[in-house]
Coordinates of C-alpha atoms (C1' of nucleotides) in Angstrom, one line a residue:
Chain A
M3 CA 28.4 -34.5 126.3
S4 CA 29.5 -32.8 123.2
E5 CA 28.2 -34.6 120.1
K6 CA 30.8 -34.6 117.4
K7 CA 29.3 -34.8 114.0
E8 CA 30.5 -38.0 112.4
S9 CA 31.4 -37.8 108.7
L10 CA 30.0 -40.5 106.5
N11 CA 31.5 -41.9 103.4
F12 CA 29.4 -42.0 100.3
I13 CA 28.2 -45.6 100.8
E14 CA 27.2 -44.8 104.4
Q15 CA 25.2 -41.9 103.1
I16 CA 23.4 -44.1 100.7
I17 CA 22.7 -46.7 103.4
E18 CA 21.4 -44.0 105.8
E19 CA 19.1 -42.6 103.1
D20 CA 17.8 -46.1 102.4
I21 CA 17.2 -46.7 106.1
A22 CA 15.5 -43.4 106.5
S23 CA 13.2 -44.1 103.6
G24 CA 12.4 -47.5 104.9
K25 CA 13.8 -49.4 102.0
H26 CA 14.0 -53.1 102.6
G27 CA 12.5 -52.4 106.0
G28 CA 15.8 -50.7 107.0
R29 CA 17.7 -54.0 106.5
V30 CA 21.4 -54.0 105.5
H31 CA 22.9 -57.1 104.1
T32 CA 26.2 -57.2 102.3
R33 CA 28.4 -59.9 100.9
F34 CA 32.0 -60.6 100.1
P35 CA 32.2 -62.5 96.8
P36 CA 35.7 -63.8 96.1
E37 CA 36.4 -66.1 93.2
P38 CA 38.3 -69.2 94.6
N39 CA 41.1 -69.0 92.1
G40 CA 43.8 -67.3 94.1
Y41 CA 44.8 -65.9 97.5
L42 CA 43.4 -62.9 99.1
H43 CA 45.5 -59.7 99.0
I44 CA 45.6 -56.3 100.6
G45 CA 43.0 -55.0 98.1
H46 CA 40.6 -57.8 99.2
A47 CA 41.3 -56.8 102.8
K48 CA 39.7 -53.4 102.1
A49 CA 36.7 -55.0 100.5
I50 CA 36.3 -57.3 103.4
C51 CA 36.5 -54.5 106.0
I52 CA 34.1 -52.4 104.1
N53 CA 31.5 -55.1 103.7
F54 CA 31.7 -56.5 107.2
E55 CA 32.1 -53.3 109.1
L56 CA 29.4 -51.5 107.2
A57 CA 26.9 -54.3 107.9
A58 CA 27.9 -54.5 111.5
K59 CA 27.6 -50.7 111.9
Y60 CA 23.9 -50.8 110.8
G61 CA 23.0 -54.0 112.5
G62 CA 23.1 -56.1 109.3
K63 CA 24.7 -59.3 108.1
T64 CA 27.4 -60.2 105.6
N65 CA 27.5 -63.3 103.5
L66 CA 30.6 -65.0 102.3
R67 CA 29.8 -66.2 98.8
F68 CA 32.3 -67.8 96.5
D69 CA 31.8 -66.7 92.9
D70 CA 32.6 -70.1 91.4
T71 CA 31.2 -70.0 87.9
N72 CA 34.3 -70.8 86.0
P73 CA 35.3 -74.4 86.8
I74 CA 38.6 -74.4 84.9
T75 CA 40.3 -71.8 87.2
E76 CA 38.8 -72.6 90.5
D77 CA 39.7 -74.9 93.3
T78 CA 38.7 -75.9 96.8
E79 CA 42.2 -75.3 98.0
Y80 CA 41.6 -71.6 97.6
V81 CA 38.2 -71.8 99.4
E82 CA 39.9 -72.9 102.6
A83 CA 42.7 -70.4 102.4
I84 CA 40.2 -67.6 101.8
K85 CA 38.1 -68.6 104.8
K86 CA 41.1 -68.7 107.0
D87 CA 42.2 -65.2 105.9
I88 CA 38.8 -63.7 106.5
Q89 CA 38.6 -65.2 110.0
W90 CA 42.2 -64.2 110.8
L91 CA 41.3 -60.6 109.8
G92 CA 38.7 -60.8 112.6
F93 CA 35.4 -61.3 110.7
Q94 CA 32.8 -64.0 110.7
W95 CA 30.2 -64.3 107.9
E96 CA 26.6 -65.1 108.3
G97 CA 25.9 -68.8 108.6
E98 CA 27.7 -71.2 106.3
A99 CA 29.9 -70.1 103.4
L100 CA 27.8 -69.8 100.3
F101 CA 28.6 -70.6 96.6
A102 CA 27.2 -69.2 93.4
S103 CA 27.3 -72.8 92.2
D104 CA 24.6 -73.6 94.7
Y105 CA 22.3 -71.5 92.5
F106 CA 23.1 -73.1 89.2
D107 CA 19.7 -74.8 89.0
Q108 CA 17.9 -71.6 89.8
M109 CA 20.0 -69.6 87.4
Y110 CA 19.2 -72.1 84.7
H111 CA 15.5 -71.5 85.3
F112 CA 16.0 -67.8 85.3
A113 CA 17.6 -68.2 81.8
I114 CA 14.5 -70.2 80.6
D115 CA 12.3 -67.4 81.9
L116 CA 14.2 -64.9 79.9
I117 CA 14.0 -67.1 76.8
K118 CA 10.3 -67.4 77.2
K119 CA 10.0 -63.6 77.5
G120 CA 11.9 -63.3 74.2
L121 CA 14.8 -61.7 76.0
A122 CA 17.4 -64.4 75.4
Y123 CA 18.6 -66.4 72.4
V124 CA 21.0 -69.2 71.5
D125 CA 23.7 -67.9 69.2
D126 CA 25.6 -70.4 67.0
S127 CA 28.2 -67.8 66.0
T128 CA 31.9 -68.4 66.6
P129 CA 33.6 -66.4 69.4
E130 CA 35.4 -64.5 66.6
M131 CA 32.1 -63.6 64.9
I132 CA 30.5 -62.5 68.1
A133 CA 33.5 -60.3 68.9
E134 CA 33.3 -58.9 65.3
M135 CA 29.6 -58.2 65.5
K136 CA 30.0 -56.6 68.9
G137 CA 31.8 -53.5 67.4
T138 CA 34.0 -51.3 69.5
P139 CA 33.3 -48.6 72.1
T140 CA 33.1 -46.1 69.3
V141 CA 31.5 -48.3 66.6
Q142 CA 28.0 -49.8 67.1
G143 CA 27.5 -53.5 67.1
K144 CA 25.4 -55.5 64.6
N145 CA 22.7 -58.0 65.3
S146 CA 23.5 -61.7 65.2
P147 CA 21.8 -63.6 62.4
F148 CA 20.6 -66.0 65.1
R149 CA 19.0 -63.2 67.2
D150 CA 15.5 -63.8 65.9
R151 CA 15.1 -67.5 66.5
T152 CA 11.7 -68.6 67.8
I153 CA 11.2 -69.0 71.5
E154 CA 10.6 -72.8 70.9
E155 CA 13.8 -73.2 69.0
N156 CA 15.8 -71.3 71.7
L157 CA 14.3 -73.5 74.4
T158 CA 15.2 -76.6 72.5
L159 CA 18.7 -75.5 71.8
F160 CA 19.4 -74.3 75.3
E161 CA 18.2 -77.6 76.7
G162 CA 20.5 -79.3 74.2
M163 CA 23.3 -77.1 75.5
K164 CA 22.5 -78.2 79.0
N165 CA 22.3 -81.8 78.1
G166 CA 25.8 -81.8 76.6
E167 CA 24.7 -82.2 73.0
F168 CA 27.1 -79.6 71.7
P169 CA 30.9 -79.2 72.0
D170 CA 32.6 -76.4 73.9
G171 CA 32.4 -73.0 72.2
S172 CA 29.8 -74.1 69.6
R173 CA 26.9 -72.1 71.0
V174 CA 26.2 -69.6 73.7
L175 CA 23.0 -68.2 75.3
R176 CA 22.9 -64.4 75.0
A177 CA 20.6 -61.7 76.4
K178 CA 18.7 -59.7 73.8
V179 CA 19.4 -56.2 75.0
D180 CA 20.7 -53.6 72.5
M181 CA 23.6 -54.0 70.0
T182 CA 23.6 -50.3 69.4
S183 CA 24.2 -49.4 73.1
P184 CA 27.3 -47.2 73.8
N185 CA 27.8 -49.5 76.7
M186 CA 29.6 -52.6 75.3
L187 CA 28.2 -54.8 78.1
M188 CA 24.6 -54.1 76.9
R189 CA 25.4 -55.4 73.4
D190 CA 23.7 -58.8 73.9
P191 CA 26.0 -60.1 76.6
V192 CA 26.7 -63.8 76.8
M193 CA 24.8 -65.4 79.7
Y194 CA 25.9 -69.1 79.3
R195 CA 28.7 -70.9 77.7
I196 CA 29.5 -74.5 77.2
K197 CA 32.4 -76.0 79.2
H198 CA 32.8 -79.7 79.6
A199 CA 34.9 -79.2 82.7
H200 CA 34.9 -80.6 86.2
H201 CA 33.7 -78.2 88.8
H202 CA 35.1 -78.2 92.3
R203 CA 31.7 -78.6 93.8
T204 CA 29.2 -79.7 91.2
G205 CA 31.5 -82.1 89.6
N206 CA 30.3 -83.1 86.1
Q207 CA 26.7 -82.2 86.7
W208 CA 26.8 -79.2 84.5
V209 CA 28.4 -78.6 81.1
I210 CA 27.0 -75.0 80.8
Y211 CA 28.1 -72.3 83.2
P212 CA 26.7 -68.8 83.7
M213 CA 28.9 -65.8 83.0
Y214 CA 29.7 -63.3 85.8
D215 CA 26.9 -60.9 84.7
F216 CA 24.3 -63.6 84.8
A217 CA 25.5 -65.1 88.1
H218 CA 26.6 -62.3 90.4
G219 CA 23.5 -60.1 90.4
Q220 CA 21.3 -63.2 90.5
S221 CA 23.2 -64.6 93.5
D222 CA 22.9 -61.2 95.2
S223 CA 19.2 -61.2 94.6
I224 CA 18.7 -64.8 95.7
E225 CA 20.4 -63.9 99.0
H226 CA 18.4 -60.7 99.3
I227 CA 21.6 -58.7 99.5
T228 CA 20.6 -55.0 99.9
H229 CA 23.9 -53.3 99.1
S230 CA 26.2 -55.1 96.7
L231 CA 29.6 -53.3 96.9
C232 CA 32.2 -53.7 94.3
S233 CA 35.1 -51.9 92.7
L234 CA 34.9 -49.1 90.1
E235 CA 35.6 -51.4 87.1
F236 CA 32.2 -52.8 87.5
R237 CA 30.5 -49.4 86.9
H238 CA 29.6 -50.3 83.3
H239 CA 28.1 -53.6 84.5
R240 CA 25.5 -51.8 86.6
P241 CA 22.9 -51.2 83.8
L242 CA 23.1 -54.9 83.0
Y243 CA 22.9 -55.9 86.6
D244 CA 19.7 -53.8 86.9
W245 CA 18.4 -55.0 83.6
F246 CA 18.5 -58.7 84.5
I247 CA 16.9 -58.1 87.9
Q248 CA 14.2 -56.0 86.4
Q249 CA 13.4 -58.5 83.6
L250 CA 13.4 -61.4 86.0
E251 CA 11.3 -59.5 88.5
I252 CA 13.4 -60.7 91.4
F253 CA 14.7 -59.0 94.6
P254 CA 16.3 -55.7 93.7
S255 CA 19.8 -55.7 95.1
R256 CA 21.7 -52.5 94.4
Q257 CA 25.2 -52.4 93.1
I258 CA 27.5 -49.6 94.5
E259 CA 31.0 -49.1 93.2
F260 CA 33.9 -47.7 95.1
A261 CA 37.6 -47.2 94.2
R262 CA 39.8 -50.1 94.9
M263 CA 42.9 -49.5 96.9
N264 CA 46.4 -49.2 95.4
V265 CA 49.4 -49.3 97.7
A266 CA 52.8 -48.0 96.6
Y267 CA 55.4 -50.7 95.9
M268 CA 52.7 -53.4 95.8
I269 CA 50.8 -55.1 93.1
T270 CA 47.4 -56.8 93.4
S271 CA 47.1 -58.5 90.1
K272 CA 46.4 -62.2 90.7
R273 CA 48.1 -63.0 87.4
R274 CA 51.3 -61.2 88.4
L275 CA 51.3 -62.4 91.9
L276 CA 51.1 -66.0 90.6
K277 CA 54.0 -65.3 88.3
L278 CA 56.1 -64.1 91.3
V279 CA 55.3 -67.4 93.0
Q280 CA 55.7 -69.7 90.0
E281 CA 59.0 -68.1 88.9
N282 CA 60.4 -68.2 92.4
Y283 CA 60.8 -64.5 93.0
V284 CA 59.2 -65.3 96.3
T285 CA 59.0 -68.5 98.3
G286 CA 55.2 -68.8 98.0
W287 CA 51.8 -67.0 98.4
D288 CA 52.7 -66.4 102.1
D289 CA 56.2 -65.0 101.5
P290 CA 56.4 -62.1 103.9
R291 CA 57.1 -59.8 101.0
M292 CA 53.8 -60.6 99.3
P293 CA 50.9 -58.2 99.6
T294 CA 48.7 -61.2 100.3
I295 CA 46.9 -61.5 103.6
S296 CA 48.8 -64.7 104.3
G297 CA 52.0 -63.0 103.4
M298 CA 51.4 -60.0 105.7
R299 CA 50.3 -62.4 108.5
R300 CA 53.7 -64.2 108.2
R301 CA 55.4 -60.9 108.0
G302 CA 54.0 -60.2 111.5
Y303 CA 51.5 -57.5 110.5
P304 CA 48.7 -57.7 113.1
A305 CA 45.1 -58.2 111.8
E306 CA 44.1 -55.2 113.9
A307 CA 46.7 -53.0 112.0
L308 CA 45.3 -54.1 108.7
R309 CA 41.8 -53.2 109.8
V310 CA 42.9 -49.8 111.1
F311 CA 44.7 -49.2 107.9
C312 CA 41.7 -49.9 105.8
D313 CA 39.6 -47.6 108.0
K314 CA 42.1 -44.8 107.7
V315 CA 42.4 -45.2 103.9
G316 CA 38.7 -44.4 103.6
V317 CA 36.2 -45.0 100.9
A318 CA 35.7 -42.9 97.8
K319 CA 35.5 -43.1 94.0
R320 CA 38.7 -41.6 92.9
D321 CA 41.8 -43.4 91.9
N322 CA 44.4 -43.5 94.6
L323 CA 47.9 -44.6 95.5
I324 CA 48.3 -45.1 99.2
E325 CA 51.8 -44.6 100.6
V326 CA 53.2 -47.7 102.3
E327 CA 54.2 -45.4 105.2
L328 CA 50.6 -45.3 106.3
L329 CA 50.4 -49.1 106.5
E330 CA 53.7 -49.3 108.3
S331 CA 52.5 -46.6 110.7
C332 CA 49.4 -48.7 111.6
V333 CA 51.6 -51.8 112.1
R334 CA 54.0 -49.9 114.4
D335 CA 51.2 -48.5 116.4
V336 CA 49.8 -51.9 117.3
L337 CA 53.1 -53.6 117.7
N338 CA 54.5 -50.8 119.9
R339 CA 51.5 -51.2 122.2
D340 CA 51.5 -55.0 122.3
S341 CA 54.9 -56.5 121.7
E342 CA 57.5 -57.6 124.2
R343 CA 60.9 -55.9 124.1
A344 CA 64.1 -57.9 123.7
M345 CA 67.7 -57.1 123.0
V346 CA 69.2 -58.6 119.9
V347 CA 72.5 -57.6 118.3
L348 CA 72.2 -57.9 114.5
N349 CA 75.9 -57.1 113.7
P350 CA 77.9 -58.0 116.7
V351 CA 81.3 -56.7 117.9
K352 CA 82.8 -57.7 121.2
L353 CA 83.0 -55.3 124.1
V354 CA 85.1 -56.1 127.2
I355 CA 84.5 -54.2 130.5
T356 CA 88.0 -54.2 131.8
N357 CA 87.2 -53.2 135.4
Y358 CA 84.3 -55.7 135.8
P359 CA 85.3 -58.8 137.7
D360 CA 86.0 -61.8 135.6
G361 CA 83.6 -64.6 136.2
K362 CA 81.0 -62.4 137.8
C363 CA 77.4 -62.6 136.4
E364 CA 74.6 -60.3 137.4
K365 CA 70.9 -60.8 136.9
L366 CA 69.5 -57.5 135.7
S367 CA 65.8 -56.7 135.7
V368 CA 64.4 -55.6 132.4
E369 CA 60.9 -54.4 131.6
I370 CA 58.8 -56.6 129.3
N371 CA 56.9 -53.7 127.6
P372 CA 57.1 -50.1 128.8
E373 CA 53.7 -49.5 127.2
K374 CA 52.3 -52.2 129.5
P375 CA 54.0 -51.9 132.9
E376 CA 51.6 -54.4 134.4
L377 CA 53.5 -57.1 132.4
G378 CA 56.4 -56.6 134.8
H379 CA 60.0 -57.6 134.4
R380 CA 62.2 -60.5 133.5
E381 CA 65.9 -61.1 134.1
V382 CA 68.9 -60.8 131.8
D383 CA 72.5 -61.9 132.4
F384 CA 75.2 -59.3 132.5
S385 CA 78.9 -59.9 132.7
R386 CA 82.4 -58.8 131.7
E387 CA 82.1 -59.6 128.1
I388 CA 79.2 -58.5 125.9
F389 CA 78.3 -57.8 122.3
I390 CA 77.1 -54.6 121.0
E391 CA 76.0 -53.4 117.6
R392 CA 78.9 -52.6 115.2
E393 CA 77.0 -49.6 114.0
D394 CA 76.9 -48.3 117.6
F395 CA 80.6 -47.7 117.7
M396 CA 82.7 -45.3 115.7
E397 CA 86.4 -44.6 116.1
D398 CA 86.2 -41.1 114.7
A399 CA 82.7 -40.0 115.5
P400 CA 81.0 -36.7 114.5
R401 CA 79.5 -34.6 117.3
K402 CA 75.9 -35.7 116.5
F403 CA 76.9 -39.4 117.1
F404 CA 75.4 -40.2 120.5
R405 CA 76.8 -43.7 120.7
L406 CA 80.1 -45.2 121.6
S407 CA 83.5 -43.8 120.6
P408 CA 86.8 -43.6 122.3
G409 CA 86.7 -41.2 125.3
R410 CA 82.9 -41.1 125.3
D411 CA 80.3 -42.4 127.8
V412 CA 77.2 -44.4 126.9
R413 CA 74.5 -46.2 128.8
L414 CA 74.0 -49.9 128.4
K415 CA 70.2 -50.4 128.5
H416 CA 69.1 -51.8 131.8
A417 CA 72.7 -52.0 132.9
Y418 CA 75.6 -49.6 133.5
I419 CA 77.2 -46.6 132.0
I420 CA 80.5 -47.4 130.4
H421 CA 83.4 -45.3 129.2
C422 CA 85.3 -46.3 126.1
N423 CA 89.1 -46.5 126.6
S424 CA 90.5 -48.3 123.6
L425 CA 90.0 -50.7 120.8
E426 CA 91.6 -53.6 118.9
K427 CA 91.7 -54.0 115.1
D428 CA 92.6 -56.7 112.7
E429 CA 95.1 -56.2 109.8
E430 CA 92.3 -54.9 107.6
G431 CA 91.4 -52.2 110.1
N432 CA 88.2 -53.8 111.3
V433 CA 87.4 -53.3 114.9
T434 CA 87.6 -56.6 116.7
E435 CA 87.2 -55.7 120.3
I436 CA 86.3 -52.6 122.3
H437 CA 87.6 -52.0 125.8
C438 CA 85.6 -50.0 128.2
S439 CA 85.4 -49.4 131.9
Y440 CA 82.1 -49.1 133.8
Y441 CA 80.8 -46.9 136.5
P442 CA 79.9 -49.3 139.3
D443 CA 77.5 -46.8 140.9
S444 CA 75.6 -46.2 137.6
R445 CA 73.5 -49.4 137.7
S446 CA 70.1 -48.9 136.1
G447 CA 67.5 -48.1 138.6
N448 CA 69.9 -46.9 141.3
D449 CA 72.2 -44.7 139.5
T450 CA 74.1 -42.3 141.7
S451 CA 77.0 -41.7 139.4
G452 CA 75.8 -38.4 138.1
V453 CA 77.1 -39.2 134.7
K454 CA 74.7 -38.2 131.9
P455 CA 75.5 -40.0 128.6
K456 CA 73.8 -38.9 125.4
G457 CA 73.0 -42.4 124.2
T458 CA 71.8 -45.8 125.3
L459 CA 72.8 -49.0 123.6
H460 CA 71.3 -52.5 123.5
W461 CA 73.6 -55.5 124.0
V462 CA 73.7 -59.2 124.7
N463 CA 75.7 -61.1 127.3
A464 CA 78.6 -62.9 125.5
G465 CA 78.3 -66.0 127.7
S466 CA 74.7 -66.6 127.1
A467 CA 74.1 -65.2 123.6
K468 CA 72.7 -67.6 121.0
K469 CA 72.9 -67.3 117.2
C470 CA 69.7 -67.0 115.2
I471 CA 68.7 -66.1 111.7
V472 CA 67.1 -62.8 110.9
R473 CA 65.3 -62.2 107.6
N474 CA 65.2 -58.6 106.8
Y475 CA 62.5 -57.7 104.3
D476 CA 62.2 -54.6 102.2
R477 CA 59.7 -53.6 99.5
L478 CA 59.3 -56.1 96.7
F479 CA 59.7 -53.5 94.0
T480 CA 62.1 -50.6 93.4
I481 CA 59.4 -48.2 92.2
P482 CA 56.0 -47.2 93.6
E483 CA 54.0 -48.4 90.6
P484 CA 55.8 -51.3 89.0
T485 CA 52.9 -51.9 86.6
V486 CA 52.4 -48.3 85.4
D487 CA 53.6 -48.8 81.8
D488 CA 51.4 -51.9 81.6
G489 CA 54.4 -53.9 80.4
Q490 CA 54.7 -57.5 81.5
D491 CA 58.2 -56.6 82.6
F492 CA 57.1 -55.4 86.0
L493 CA 59.7 -57.9 87.0
K494 CA 62.5 -55.6 86.0
F495 CA 61.5 -53.5 89.0
Y496 CA 61.9 -56.5 91.3
N497 CA 64.0 -55.5 94.3
E498 CA 66.9 -57.9 94.5
E499 CA 67.4 -56.7 98.1
S500 CA 63.9 -57.3 99.2
L501 CA 65.2 -60.2 101.3
V502 CA 68.5 -60.0 103.1
V503 CA 69.3 -63.0 105.4
N504 CA 71.4 -62.3 108.4
D505 CA 72.9 -65.4 110.1
K506 CA 75.2 -63.8 112.6
A507 CA 72.6 -62.0 114.8
L508 CA 72.8 -62.8 118.5
I509 CA 69.8 -63.2 120.8
E510 CA 69.4 -63.5 124.5
P511 CA 68.3 -67.0 125.6
Y512 CA 64.8 -65.7 126.4
L513 CA 64.1 -65.6 122.7
L514 CA 64.7 -69.3 122.3
R515 CA 61.6 -71.5 121.6
Q516 CA 59.1 -68.7 121.4
D517 CA 55.8 -69.4 119.6
V518 CA 55.6 -69.1 115.9
G519 CA 54.0 -65.7 114.9
K520 CA 54.8 -64.0 118.2
S521 CA 56.1 -60.4 117.7
F522 CA 58.9 -58.7 119.6
Q523 CA 60.4 -55.3 119.5
F524 CA 64.1 -55.7 119.1
L525 CA 65.2 -52.7 121.1
R526 CA 66.2 -49.7 119.0
Q527 CA 65.8 -51.7 115.8
G528 CA 62.4 -52.9 114.8
Y529 CA 59.6 -55.4 115.2
Y530 CA 60.3 -59.0 114.4
C531 CA 58.2 -62.1 114.6
V532 CA 59.0 -65.8 114.9
D533 CA 58.8 -67.5 111.6
A534 CA 57.3 -71.0 111.1
D535 CA 60.7 -72.2 109.8
S536 CA 62.2 -71.9 113.3
N537 CA 63.2 -75.1 115.0
D538 CA 64.8 -76.1 118.3
E539 CA 68.2 -75.5 116.9
T540 CA 67.7 -72.1 115.3
M541 CA 65.2 -69.4 115.8
I542 CA 64.2 -67.5 112.6
F543 CA 62.8 -64.0 112.8
N544 CA 61.1 -62.0 110.2
L545 CA 61.3 -58.2 110.1
S546 CA 57.8 -56.8 110.2
V547 CA 58.8 -53.1 110.2
S548 CA 61.7 -51.2 111.5
L549 CA 61.5 -48.5 114.2
K550 CA 61.3 -45.0 113.0
E551 CA 64.9 -43.7 112.7
G552 CA 65.4 -40.2 114.0
W553 CA 69.1 -40.2 113.1
K554 CA 70.8 -41.7 110.2
P555 CA 74.6 -42.2 110.2
G556 CA 76.2 -40.4 107.3
Y557 CA 78.5 -43.2 106.2
Chain B
rU3 C1' 36.1 -41.3 67.4
rG4 C1' 31.6 -42.5 71.5
rA5 C1' 29.8 -43.6 76.7
rC6 C1' 30.6 -43.5 81.8
rC7 C1' 33.5 -42.2 86.3
rU8 C1' 36.8 -38.8 88.9
rA9 C1' 39.4 -34.1 90.2
rU10 C1' 40.7 -30.6 97.8
rG11 C1' 48.3 -30.1 101.1
rG12 C1' 53.7 -34.7 99.2
rU13 C1' 49.8 -39.0 100.2
rG14 C1' 44.8 -40.6 101.6
rU15 C1' 40.2 -38.9 103.2
rA16 C1' 36.8 -34.7 105.6
rA17 C1' 34.1 -30.2 105.4
rU18 C1' 27.1 -30.4 109.4
rU19 C1' 25.0 -29.9 101.9
rG20 C1' 26.2 -22.1 100.1
rG21 C1' 29.1 -19.8 105.9
rC22 C1' 36.5 -19.4 109.4
rA23 C1' 39.3 -25.7 104.4
rA24 C1' 39.6 -30.4 109.1
rC25 C1' 41.9 -35.2 110.4
rA26 C1' 45.6 -39.0 109.6
rC27 C1' 50.3 -40.4 107.3
rA28 C1' 54.8 -38.2 105.4
rU29 C1' 58.3 -34.1 106.0
rC30 C1' 60.7 -30.1 109.0
rU31 C1' 61.3 -27.6 114.0
rG32 C1' 61.3 -27.8 119.3
rA33 C1' 60.2 -30.4 124.4
rU34 C1' 60.4 -35.0 127.1
rU35 C1' 62.9 -39.7 127.2
rU36 C1' 67.8 -45.1 130.4
rU37 C1' 65.0 -47.3 122.9
rG38 C1' 67.9 -41.3 118.1
rG39 C1' 61.4 -45.6 119.7
rU40 C1' 57.0 -43.9 122.3
rU41 C1' 54.7 -39.3 124.0
rC42 C1' 53.8 -33.9 123.6
rA43 C1' 53.9 -28.9 121.1
rG44 C1' 54.5 -26.2 116.5
rA45 C1' 55.2 -25.5 110.9
rC46 C1' 53.5 -27.0 106.0
rA47 C1' 47.0 -25.5 100.7
rU48 C1' 46.0 -20.1 94.8
rU49 C1' 40.3 -26.7 96.7
rC50 C1' 42.4 -28.6 88.1
rU51 C1' 41.6 -23.9 84.8
rA52 C1' 38.6 -19.7 83.0
rG53 C1' 34.1 -17.3 83.3
rG54 C1' 29.3 -16.7 86.0
rU55 C1' 25.3 -16.6 90.1
rU56 C1' 25.6 -14.8 95.4
rC57 C1' 26.6 -10.5 101.0
rG58 C1' 29.3 -15.1 100.8
rA59 C1' 31.4 -20.8 96.4
rG60 C1' 35.6 -26.6 97.7
rU61 C1' 30.2 -26.9 97.4
rC62 C1' 25.6 -24.1 92.5
rC63 C1' 25.8 -22.8 86.7
rU64 C1' 28.6 -22.7 81.8
rA65 C1' 32.9 -23.9 79.0
rG66 C1' 37.4 -26.1 79.1
rU67 C1' 41.7 -29.3 80.9
rA68 C1' 43.7 -33.7 83.1
rG69 C1' 43.4 -38.7 84.8
rG70 C1' 40.7 -43.4 84.8
rU71 C1' 37.3 -47.3 82.8
rC72 C1' 34.7 -50.0 78.7
rA73 C1' 35.7 -53.9 72.7
rA74 C1' 37.3 -62.2 77.6
rC75 C1' 32.5 -67.9 75.8
rC76 C1' 37.4 -64.2 83.0
rA77 C1' 35.5 -62.3 87.5

RNA sequence: UGACCUAUGGUGUAAUUGGCAACACAUCUGAUUUUGGUUCAGACAUUCUAGGUUCGAGUCCUAGUAGGUCAACCA
């Protein structure tokens, strides 16, 4: 057996070094820490895959922990949606879902520890004054006049903060680190602020809430997380993350930063996604155009495709912009393998087979999925009148056009080879009907005609065709990076044609009453899934991704 | 007027740690095909720049250049 050396990403290298050195007894424990203030998107999908797959690879565990330390933006509605998305992606966290708010009491005592060590103080300065004293990246900060309060006074005031004796914004608890540090985050960061707000889990029990820097690392430590993975923006937080753990003398979780994923034509800013929803540019968080996990699910992207995509994208520390084509390739791959085939005519034109007996109806056998022959066949009606795709016919066709044109032959998929004889047009010159004759000995499966047409067309039987609605989706924005210039006007790059509804498409009856979410390959066109808006009257299909097109008509 | 991070095909990641620059996507050829799909074969790189160390540098050293991040009582 030839051993192929597997290449490791930089996080795996760190983990393997830790295991080799016996750190934490070789244990690997990660966590996915969403804030329940919005829906998960493609960027979260990458973080989820990394955390869960890395832990699984090394026999470890992954916690789901909601980072709910800001009561005014968070809600249980998001908690449930986030859980659903993670499970749909195919992952299960260790035990029950956890919450940073579960540790509020412990964090409070951590803060008291720090005060007692002379490493934290209550600051009465206004937010403006604190910002002023903090300096800028290139100008050192200045010490607060409240920095040298006695431990006893700090203890009393902090307890007063906790007991609700002071109004919002009047005081904060700050860590006493170093106002001259070149790292802004080390300039006496705020640990606790006063917020008389209702928390989605602790209700009105608390009026002080810890800041991210005094909650995240502490939660990691409490859960004995070994490798705390986050995105690059948190690089500057690491010295503070380590400082708190060191001063508190608690379990030393380690923060490791990786580059978050950017995908062309997509945005992952929660604020901007919310704006798209609120201003009705999309129909909701799960609009199939949204880069949210729920949106992609409704779009018909299989969870497996998302996982494969995240794996292929890799993990590194440099800024990146992934082409959507890679995502679409992953989606096609899974859908090609798994989805049933069906014939749907999106833009119908009638075709009459003049030498086919009127009133005759044949049951033709069609394969369900050529990639899975074991699935067998089903039957489709064929008769004298059918519909074909308008784009599959051209009166004056170039030589490279392999479809139907007067005088040319073409194969009807699963049926007969036909020869085009004539056509009818309306006053405006639109083709209204195409007349063909068929070769009776060319039936699919036992073709003895010897005719070798260049192309094969999909079709639907006129007598049994049903109308449906097809929602064709395209990228949400017209340029790859709609937020590059950092203007709020990313909306000017909104793609007005990101949704085109087609209500004249014709399906074969087989497609009626299929399960919501089920994917089909509409032969020669693309992958579509059944939308939840479908009902007994009308099926609604969402375009997941089109088939690759090897030939583009030049008109 | 700083600190930190990052630089490898069009895109994204590799390169057994100093030994023939690899894989995937995209693009372009060609073969196969009753889906112009799938599948198969092939093509596509001054490793940011300039010096240096070395038999040998994507990898090590020096100096540049470019991009990113940091000044919420958000996470």
